[in-house]
Short mmCIF file of C-alpha atoms in Angstrom, two decimals:
data_model
loop_
_atom_site.label_atom_id
_atom_site.label_comp_id
_atom_site.label_asym_id
_atom_site.label_seq_id
_atom_site.Cartn_x
_atom_site.Cartn_y
_atom_site.Cartn_z
CA MET W 1205 -8.04 26.64 64.22
CA VAL W 1206 -5.31 24.00 64.21
CA SER W 1207 -7.56 21.64 62.25
CA THR W 1208 -8.23 24.30 59.63
CA THR W 1209 -4.52 25.06 59.30
CA SER W 1210 -3.75 21.35 58.94
CA SER W 1211 -6.35 20.94 56.19
CA ILE W 1212 -4.94 23.91 54.31
CA ASN W 1213 -1.43 22.47 54.54
CA THR W 1214 -2.66 19.08 53.27
CA ILE W 1215 -4.42 20.66 50.27
CA SER W 1216 -1.35 22.77 49.50
CA ALA W 1217 0.89 19.71 49.58
CA ALA W 1218 -1.46 17.83 47.25
CA LEU W 1219 -1.55 20.70 44.77
CA ALA W 1220 2.25 20.97 44.85
CA LEU W 1221 2.55 17.22 44.18
CA LEU W 1222 0.23 17.48 41.17
CA ALA W 1223 2.15 20.47 39.87
CA PHE W 1224 5.43 18.57 39.84
CA THR W 1225 4.01 15.24 38.64
CA PRO W 1226 4.81 14.76 34.90
CA ALA W 1227 1.77 14.38 32.65
CA ALA W 1228 1.23 11.12 30.83
CA GLU W 1229 3.13 11.04 27.58
CA ALA W 1230 0.87 11.24 24.56
CA LEU W 1231 0.96 8.53 21.91
CA SER W 1232 3.18 9.91 19.16
CA ALA W 1233 4.26 8.48 15.82
CA PHE W 1234 7.08 8.93 13.33
CA LEU W 1235 6.55 7.65 9.80
CA ASN W 1236 9.17 7.21 7.10
CA VAL W 1237 8.09 6.23 3.58
CA ALA W 1238 10.42 5.02 0.82
CA ILE W 1239 10.11 3.22 -2.52
CA HIS W 1240 12.61 0.41 -3.04
CA ASN W 1241 13.81 -1.52 -6.12
CA SER W 1242 13.67 -0.33 -9.74
CA GLY W 1243 11.70 -0.84 -12.94
CA PHE W 1244 7.96 -1.45 -13.11
CA HIS W 1245 7.79 -3.67 -10.00
CA ARG W 1246 8.73 -2.01 -6.72
CA ASP W 1247 7.93 -1.90 -3.00
CA ILE W 1248 6.65 0.90 -0.80
CA HIS W 1249 8.27 0.53 2.61
CA TYR W 1250 6.66 2.11 5.68
CA GLY W 1251 8.77 2.45 8.82
CA LEU W 1252 6.81 3.50 11.91
CA ARG W 1253 8.04 4.28 15.41
CA PHE W 1254 5.65 4.95 18.26
CA GLY W 1255 6.25 6.69 21.58
CA GLY W 1256 4.11 6.84 24.71
CA ILE W 1257 2.51 3.44 24.13
CA GLY W 1258 2.53 2.36 27.76
CA ARG W 1259 0.01 -0.41 28.28
CA MET W 1260 -2.25 0.69 25.48
CA SER W 1261 -3.72 -1.91 23.14
CA CYS W 1262 -4.19 -0.22 19.78
CA GLU W 1263 -4.58 -1.05 16.11
CA LEU W 1264 -3.23 1.15 13.36
CA LEU W 1265 -4.52 1.76 9.88
CA LEU W 1266 -2.51 3.28 7.04
CA VAL W 1267 -4.69 4.58 4.21
CA GLN W 1268 -2.57 4.88 1.08
CA GLN W 1269 -3.94 6.68 -1.97
CA LEU W 1270 -2.40 5.34 -5.18
CA PRO W 1271 -2.56 7.14 -8.55
CA ALA W 1272 -3.95 5.53 -11.70
CA ALA W 1273 -0.40 4.81 -12.89
CA ILE W 1274 0.11 2.30 -10.04
CA TYR W 1275 -1.71 -0.92 -9.19
CA VAL W 1276 -1.43 -3.70 -6.63
CA ASN W 1277 -1.86 -7.36 -7.48
CA THR W 1278 -4.56 -8.55 -5.09
CA ASP W 1279 -3.65 -12.21 -5.71
CA GLN W 1280 -0.11 -11.41 -4.62
CA LEU W 1281 -1.43 -9.70 -1.49
CA VAL W 1282 -3.54 -12.77 -0.65
CA ASP W 1283 -0.40 -14.94 -0.82
CA LEU W 1284 1.46 -12.52 1.45
CA LYS W 1285 -1.41 -12.63 3.94
CA ARG W 1286 -1.12 -16.39 4.17
CA PHE W 1287 2.53 -15.99 5.21
CA HIS W 1288 1.52 -13.23 7.67
CA LYS W 1289 3.63 -10.66 5.84
CA ILE W 1290 0.88 -8.09 5.30
CA ASN W 1291 -2.66 -7.27 6.43
CA SER W 1292 -4.33 -5.35 3.62
CA TYR W 1293 -7.77 -4.49 2.30
CA VAL W 1294 -8.44 -3.17 -1.20
CA PRO W 1295 -12.12 -2.20 -1.57
CA LEU W 1296 -12.36 -3.00 -5.29
CA TYR W 1297 -11.25 -5.40 -8.01
CA VAL W 1298 -7.96 -4.28 -9.53
CA ASP W 1299 -7.55 -4.99 -13.24
CA VAL W 1300 -3.82 -5.51 -13.71
CA GLU W 1301 -4.05 -5.41 -17.53
CA LYS W 1302 -5.37 -1.86 -17.95
CA PRO W 1303 -3.02 0.90 -19.10
CA ALA W 1304 -2.68 4.05 -17.01
CA SER W 1305 -4.91 6.09 -19.36
CA LYS W 1306 -7.90 3.79 -18.70
CA SER W 1307 -7.40 3.31 -14.96
CA ASP W 1308 -8.54 5.26 -11.89
CA PRO W 1309 -6.85 6.09 -8.58
CA PHE W 1310 -7.76 3.84 -5.66
CA THR W 1311 -7.04 3.26 -1.98
CA VAL W 1312 -5.19 0.54 -0.08
CA HIS W 1313 -5.80 -0.07 3.64
CA LEU W 1314 -2.93 -1.52 5.69
CA TYR W 1315 -3.47 -2.83 9.24
CA GLU W 1316 -1.10 -3.65 12.10
CA SER W 1317 -0.99 -3.74 15.90
CA VAL W 1318 0.68 -0.70 17.46
CA ARG W 1319 4.20 -1.50 18.65
CA ARG W 1320 7.29 0.59 19.21
CA GLU W 1321 8.63 -0.24 15.75
CA ILE W 1322 6.66 -1.46 12.75
CA ASN W 1323 7.78 -2.19 9.20
CA ILE W 1324 5.28 -2.76 6.39
CA THR W 1325 6.17 -3.53 2.77
CA LEU W 1326 3.54 -3.04 0.06
CA PRO W 1327 4.39 -4.46 -3.40
CA ILE W 1328 3.32 -2.08 -6.17
CA HIS W 1329 3.44 -2.24 -9.96
CA PHE W 1330 3.46 0.54 -12.54
CA ARG W 1331 1.07 0.53 -15.47
CA TYR W 1332 2.14 1.13 -19.06
CA HIS W 1333 1.56 4.63 -20.40
CA ASP W 1334 0.50 5.71 -23.87
CA PRO W 1335 3.41 6.62 -26.17
CA SER W 1336 4.62 10.17 -25.67
CA THR W 1337 7.29 12.59 -26.82
CA ARG W 1338 8.76 12.38 -23.31
CA LYS W 1339 11.14 9.58 -22.43
CA PHE W 1340 9.95 9.30 -18.84
CA GLU W 1341 6.74 9.89 -16.90
CA ARG W 1342 6.95 11.24 -13.36
CA ILE W 1343 4.66 9.42 -10.92
CA GLN W 1344 4.02 10.93 -7.50
CA VAL W 1345 3.04 8.94 -4.43
CA GLU W 1346 1.72 10.97 -1.51
CA SER W 1347 2.14 10.05 2.13
CA PRO W 1348 -0.54 7.82 3.68
CA THR W 1349 -2.94 8.90 6.39
CA LEU W 1350 -2.41 7.29 9.80
CA TYR W 1351 -5.31 6.18 12.01
CA VAL W 1352 -5.38 4.37 15.35
CA ARG W 1353 -8.10 2.56 17.27
CA CYS W 1354 -7.45 1.79 20.94
CA SER W 1355 -9.54 -0.53 23.09
CA ASN W 1356 -8.34 0.30 26.61
CA VAL W 1357 -7.46 3.98 26.49
CA HIS W 1358 -8.83 6.66 28.79
CA ALA W 1359 -8.38 10.09 27.26
CA SER W 1360 -7.15 11.69 30.50
CA LYS W 1361 -4.65 8.90 31.24
CA TYR W 1362 -3.34 8.11 27.77
CA PRO W 1363 -3.90 11.21 25.59
CA LEU W 1364 -3.80 10.78 21.82
CA ARG W 1365 -2.49 13.45 19.46
CA THR W 1366 -5.38 13.18 17.06
CA VAL W 1367 -6.54 15.59 14.40
CA GLY W 1368 -9.97 14.12 13.74
CA LYS W 1369 -12.08 11.00 13.41
CA ALA W 1370 -13.12 8.90 10.41
CA THR W 1371 -15.37 5.91 9.76
CA LEU W 1372 -13.32 3.34 7.83
CA PRO W 1373 -13.21 -0.45 7.32
CA CYS W 1374 -12.33 -2.44 10.44
CA SER W 1375 -9.17 -4.52 10.65
CA ASP W 1376 -11.19 -7.69 9.99
CA SER W 1377 -11.62 -6.45 6.41
CA SER W 1378 -8.15 -7.75 5.61
CA GLU W 1379 -9.55 -11.30 5.87
CA ILE W 1380 -11.95 -10.80 2.91
CA GLU W 1381 -10.62 -12.57 -0.18
CA ASP W 1382 -13.79 -12.96 -2.25
CA TYR W 1383 -14.21 -10.05 -4.70
CA ASP W 1384 -18.00 -10.30 -4.45
CA LYS W 1385 -17.85 -9.67 -0.69
CA LEU W 1386 -15.55 -6.65 -0.66
CA HIS W 1387 -18.49 -4.29 -0.13
CA GLN W 1388 -19.54 -6.20 3.01
CA ALA W 1389 -16.63 -4.90 5.07
CA GLU W 1390 -17.69 -3.65 8.50
CA LEU W 1391 -16.93 -0.05 9.44
CA CYS W 1392 -15.27 1.22 12.62
CA GLU W 1393 -14.48 4.63 14.04
CA TRP W 1394 -10.78 5.51 13.83
CA ASP W 1395 -8.77 8.41 15.28
CA GLU W 1396 -6.54 10.20 12.79
CA MET W 1397 -3.09 10.80 14.25
CA GLU W 1398 -0.50 13.46 13.70
CA PHE W 1399 2.92 12.14 12.73
CA ASN W 1400 6.30 13.29 11.57
CA ASN W 1401 6.90 12.22 8.01
CA LEU W 1402 9.84 12.52 5.62
CA PRO W 1403 9.32 12.96 2.72
CA THR W 1404 5.70 13.98 2.15
CA VAL W 1405 5.67 13.12 -1.57
CA ILE W 1406 7.84 10.60 -3.42
CA SER W 1407 8.47 10.94 -7.16
CA VAL W 1408 9.33 8.02 -9.43
CA LEU W 1409 10.36 8.15 -13.10
CA ILE W 1410 8.89 5.45 -15.37
CA PRO W 1411 10.06 4.97 -19.01
CA VAL W 1412 7.50 5.73 -21.71
CA GLY W 1413 7.37 4.62 -25.32
CA ASN W 1414 8.45 7.21 -27.87
CA SER W 1415 5.51 8.22 -30.07
CA ALA W 1416 7.93 9.49 -32.75
CA SER W 1417 9.02 5.89 -33.36
CA TYR W 1418 5.48 4.70 -34.07
CA GLY W 1419 5.89 4.87 -37.86
CA PHE W 1420 8.89 2.54 -37.72
CA VAL W 1421 8.02 0.26 -34.79
CA LEU W 1422 4.54 -0.76 -36.04
CA PRO W 1423 5.60 -1.98 -39.54
CA ALA W 1424 8.75 -3.60 -38.11
CA THR W 1425 6.70 -5.44 -35.47
CA ILE W 1426 4.22 -6.70 -38.07
CA LEU W 1427 7.02 -7.80 -40.40
CA VAL W 1428 8.94 -9.67 -37.67
CA SER W 1429 5.74 -11.34 -36.45
CA TRP W 1430 4.84 -12.41 -39.99
CA ILE W 1431 8.33 -13.85 -40.65
CA GLY W 1432 8.30 -15.67 -37.32
CA SER W 1433 4.86 -17.16 -38.02
CA MET W 1434 5.87 -18.37 -41.50
CA TYR W 1435 9.02 -19.95 -40.08
CA LEU W 1436 7.02 -21.81 -37.43
CA ILE W 1437 4.62 -23.09 -40.09
CA TYR W 1438 7.58 -24.28 -42.20
CA VAL W 1439 9.17 -26.11 -39.22
CA ILE W 1440 5.87 -27.76 -38.26
CA LEU W 1441 5.23 -29.00 -41.81
CA LYS W 1442 8.81 -30.27 -42.15
CA VAL W 1443 8.70 -32.19 -38.89
CA GLY W 1444 5.27 -33.53 -39.79
CA ARG W 1445 6.56 -34.99 -43.05
CA LYS W 1446 9.42 -36.76 -41.26
CA VAL W 1447 7.04 -38.25 -38.72
CA ASN W 1448 4.70 -39.48 -41.48
CA LYS W 1449 7.61 -41.16 -43.32
CA LYS W 1450 8.68 -43.00 -40.18
CA LEU W 1451 5.11 -44.19 -39.56
CA LEU W 1452 4.79 -45.47 -43.15
#
């Protein structure tokens, strides 16, 4: 009888200890997105703060959807990679010369190791728009989607606040520089994370050519170009005559 009572007391003490033991803090994230600078060449800045990291070893992936009015210069991104300023993967060739009307939206993948604080800067450029009656065009940039991939996490010990899973390019994809090999990127399974984000959509105003000025601008441009060309021809011929006289 004493043994049974002792066992019951031991079990009760263990249950009480579990009841008052705090659960492991889940990995949480706060994301702030802002567009810096002005004009047609700007930067998207991502500021991330993570909580509940513990001893986890995780990679993060930001998937940023960009509208047709925006492009990234992949050559510029390659240079930034060499200075270890960004780890990016763009799954297609980006034609920087196309206007917005002939371009398509695309996706940029940004990779980093999960730390308490992370800052990523993505250089972006705005494409020229067709002339319009409006003076400005409003371009909207939506928030990215955040994914993590952890190598030493046990779900019961280090819970993740995830909302789903997705198969996306692995972090090694950022090392691909050859356009012909972009499609060879390996795929990994990523966990999509919930995060606090302010704001959810950022709007940017870009100046647009005035279509009402077309009738004046086109003839004026042709006239100025013609005058400039004739002047250059005149200067070249004049200098050529002087050179010939000195040689004779």
